[in-house]
CSV table of C-alpha atoms in Angstrom, one decimal:
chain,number,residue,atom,x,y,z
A,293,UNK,CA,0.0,0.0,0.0
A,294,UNK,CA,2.9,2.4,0.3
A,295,UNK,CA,3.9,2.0,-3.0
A,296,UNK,CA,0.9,3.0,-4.2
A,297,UNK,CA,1.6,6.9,-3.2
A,298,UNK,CA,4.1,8.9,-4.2
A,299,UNK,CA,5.2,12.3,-2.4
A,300,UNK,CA,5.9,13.8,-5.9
A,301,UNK,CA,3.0,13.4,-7.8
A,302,UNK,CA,0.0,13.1,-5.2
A,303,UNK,CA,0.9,16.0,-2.8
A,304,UNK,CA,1.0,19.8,-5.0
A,305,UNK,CA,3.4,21.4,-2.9
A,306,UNK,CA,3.5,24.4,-4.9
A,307,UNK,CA,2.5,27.7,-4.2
A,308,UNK,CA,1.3,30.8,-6.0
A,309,UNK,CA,4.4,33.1,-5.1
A,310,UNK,CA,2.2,35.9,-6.6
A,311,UNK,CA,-0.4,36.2,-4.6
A,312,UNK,CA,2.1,35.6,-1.3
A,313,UNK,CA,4.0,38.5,-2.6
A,314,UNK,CA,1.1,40.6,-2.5
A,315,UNK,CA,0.1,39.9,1.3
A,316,UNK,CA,3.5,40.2,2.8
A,317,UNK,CA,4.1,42.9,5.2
A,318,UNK,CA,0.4,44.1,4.7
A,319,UNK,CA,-1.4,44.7,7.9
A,320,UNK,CA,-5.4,44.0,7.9
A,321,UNK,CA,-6.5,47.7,7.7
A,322,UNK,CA,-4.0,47.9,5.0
A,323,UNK,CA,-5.6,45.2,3.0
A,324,UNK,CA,-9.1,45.4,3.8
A,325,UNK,CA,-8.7,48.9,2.2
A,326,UNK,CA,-6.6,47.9,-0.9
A,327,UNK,CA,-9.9,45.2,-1.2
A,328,UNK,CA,-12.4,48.5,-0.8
A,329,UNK,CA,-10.8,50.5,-3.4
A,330,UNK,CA,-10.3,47.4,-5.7
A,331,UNK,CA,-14.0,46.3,-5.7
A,332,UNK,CA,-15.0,50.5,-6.7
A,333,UNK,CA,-12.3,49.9,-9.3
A,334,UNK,CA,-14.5,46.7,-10.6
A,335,UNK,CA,-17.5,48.3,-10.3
A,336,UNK,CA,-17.1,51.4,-11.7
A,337,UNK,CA,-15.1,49.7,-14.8
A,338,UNK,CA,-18.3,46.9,-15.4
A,339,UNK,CA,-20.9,49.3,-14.7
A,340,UNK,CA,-19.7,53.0,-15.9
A,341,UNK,CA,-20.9,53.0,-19.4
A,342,UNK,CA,-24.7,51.8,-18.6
A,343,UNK,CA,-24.7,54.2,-15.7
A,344,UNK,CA,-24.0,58.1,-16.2
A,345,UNK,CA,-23.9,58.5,-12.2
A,346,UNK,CA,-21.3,55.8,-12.3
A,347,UNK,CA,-19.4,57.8,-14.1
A,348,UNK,CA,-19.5,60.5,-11.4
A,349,UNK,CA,-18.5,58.0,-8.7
A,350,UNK,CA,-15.6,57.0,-10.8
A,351,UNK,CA,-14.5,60.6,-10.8
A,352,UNK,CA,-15.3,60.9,-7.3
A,353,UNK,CA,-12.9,58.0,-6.2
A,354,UNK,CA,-10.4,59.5,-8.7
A,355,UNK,CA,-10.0,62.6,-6.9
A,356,UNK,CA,-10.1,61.4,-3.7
A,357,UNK,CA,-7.0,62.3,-1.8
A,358,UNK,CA,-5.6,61.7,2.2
A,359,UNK,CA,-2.7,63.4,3.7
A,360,UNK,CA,-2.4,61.7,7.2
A,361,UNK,CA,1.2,61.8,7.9
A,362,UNK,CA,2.6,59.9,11.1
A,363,UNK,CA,-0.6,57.5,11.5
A,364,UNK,CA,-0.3,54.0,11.9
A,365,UNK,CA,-2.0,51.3,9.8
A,366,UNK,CA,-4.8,50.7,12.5
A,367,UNK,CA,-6.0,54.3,12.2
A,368,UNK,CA,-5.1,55.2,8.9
A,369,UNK,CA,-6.7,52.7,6.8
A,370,UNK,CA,-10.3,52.9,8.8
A,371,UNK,CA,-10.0,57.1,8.8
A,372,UNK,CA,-9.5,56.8,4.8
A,373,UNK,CA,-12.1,54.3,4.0
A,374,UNK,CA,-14.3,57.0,6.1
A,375,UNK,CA,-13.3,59.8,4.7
A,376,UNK,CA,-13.6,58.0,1.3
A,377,UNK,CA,-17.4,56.7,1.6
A,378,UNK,CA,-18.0,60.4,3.4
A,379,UNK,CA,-16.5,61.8,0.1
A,380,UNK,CA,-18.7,59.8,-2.3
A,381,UNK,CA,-21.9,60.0,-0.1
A,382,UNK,CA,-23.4,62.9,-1.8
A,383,UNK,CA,-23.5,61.0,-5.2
A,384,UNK,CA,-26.1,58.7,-3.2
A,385,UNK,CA,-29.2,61.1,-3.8
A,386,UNK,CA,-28.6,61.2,-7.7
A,387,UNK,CA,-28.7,57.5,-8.6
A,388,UNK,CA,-30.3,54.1,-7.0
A,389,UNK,CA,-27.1,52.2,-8.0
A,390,UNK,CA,-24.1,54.4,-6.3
A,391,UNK,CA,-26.8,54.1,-3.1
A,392,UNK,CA,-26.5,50.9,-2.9
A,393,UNK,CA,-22.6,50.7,-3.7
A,394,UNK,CA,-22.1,53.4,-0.7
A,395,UNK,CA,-24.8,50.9,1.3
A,396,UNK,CA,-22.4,47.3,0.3
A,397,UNK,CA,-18.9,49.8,1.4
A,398,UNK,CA,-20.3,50.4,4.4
A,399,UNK,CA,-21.0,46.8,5.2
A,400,UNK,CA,-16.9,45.9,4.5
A,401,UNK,CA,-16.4,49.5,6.3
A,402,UNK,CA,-17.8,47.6,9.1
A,403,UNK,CA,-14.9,44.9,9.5
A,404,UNK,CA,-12.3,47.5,10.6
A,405,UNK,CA,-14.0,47.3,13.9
A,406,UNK,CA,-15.4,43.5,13.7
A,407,UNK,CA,-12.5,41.5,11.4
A,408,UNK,CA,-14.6,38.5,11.8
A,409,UNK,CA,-17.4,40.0,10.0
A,410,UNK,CA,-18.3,38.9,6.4
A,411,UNK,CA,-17.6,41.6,3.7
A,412,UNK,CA,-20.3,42.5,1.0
A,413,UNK,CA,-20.1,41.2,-2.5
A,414,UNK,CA,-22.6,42.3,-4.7
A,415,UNK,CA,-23.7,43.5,-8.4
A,416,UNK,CA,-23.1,46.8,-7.5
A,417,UNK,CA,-19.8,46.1,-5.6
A,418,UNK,CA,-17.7,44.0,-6.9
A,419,UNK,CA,-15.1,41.3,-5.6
A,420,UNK,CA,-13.4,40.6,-9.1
């Protein structure tokens, strides 16, 4: 019966260097952001052209900018992702779509306080 497995071909001891590179060194806060701003990115790029208000979130989360200097991860990451769904909140009244992306944000806004808490994923909000 030992014969029958081999280390080599039965165990995939490989591993996707990639996606290890990209977690290394990256705090929570750090990453739960990056996975905010990413899922706008994917919205705003699958949904833009069918949605002119889209198109105003898009420039919204373009121009958003955050000068914090000498702030840790643990408070910097949260205090953008605040002052980022603050920034785009006005956008909210004009269109039934960017309501409900502001609505998903602040469910993954929720995990900087609660990291056990599922993040939304959604048509509006994207996860890929």
């Amino acid at each position: 019966m030992r014969d029958d497995f081999d280390y080599e071909d039965d165990l995939d001891y490989s591993f996707d260097d990639e996606e290890e590179d990209d977690d290394f060194g990256m705090t929570f806060e750090e990453d739960l952001y990056l996975m905010i701003r990413e899922k706008l990115r994917d919205t705003i790029q699958e949904y833009k052209a069918q949605y002119p208000a889209i198109r105003k979130l898009e420039s919204a989360v373009s121009s958003f900018k955050i000068n914090a200097k000498n702030t840790d991860d643990s408070k910097f990451y949260p205090l953008a992702a605040k002052l980022l769904s603050e920034h785009i909140k006005p956008l909210t009244e004009e269109s039934e779509e960017v309501l409900e992306i502001y609505e998903n944000m602040q469910t993954d806004i929720a995990r900087f306080k609660n990291q056990r808490a599922h993040g939304f994923e959604g048509e509006y909000y994207l996860s890929e």
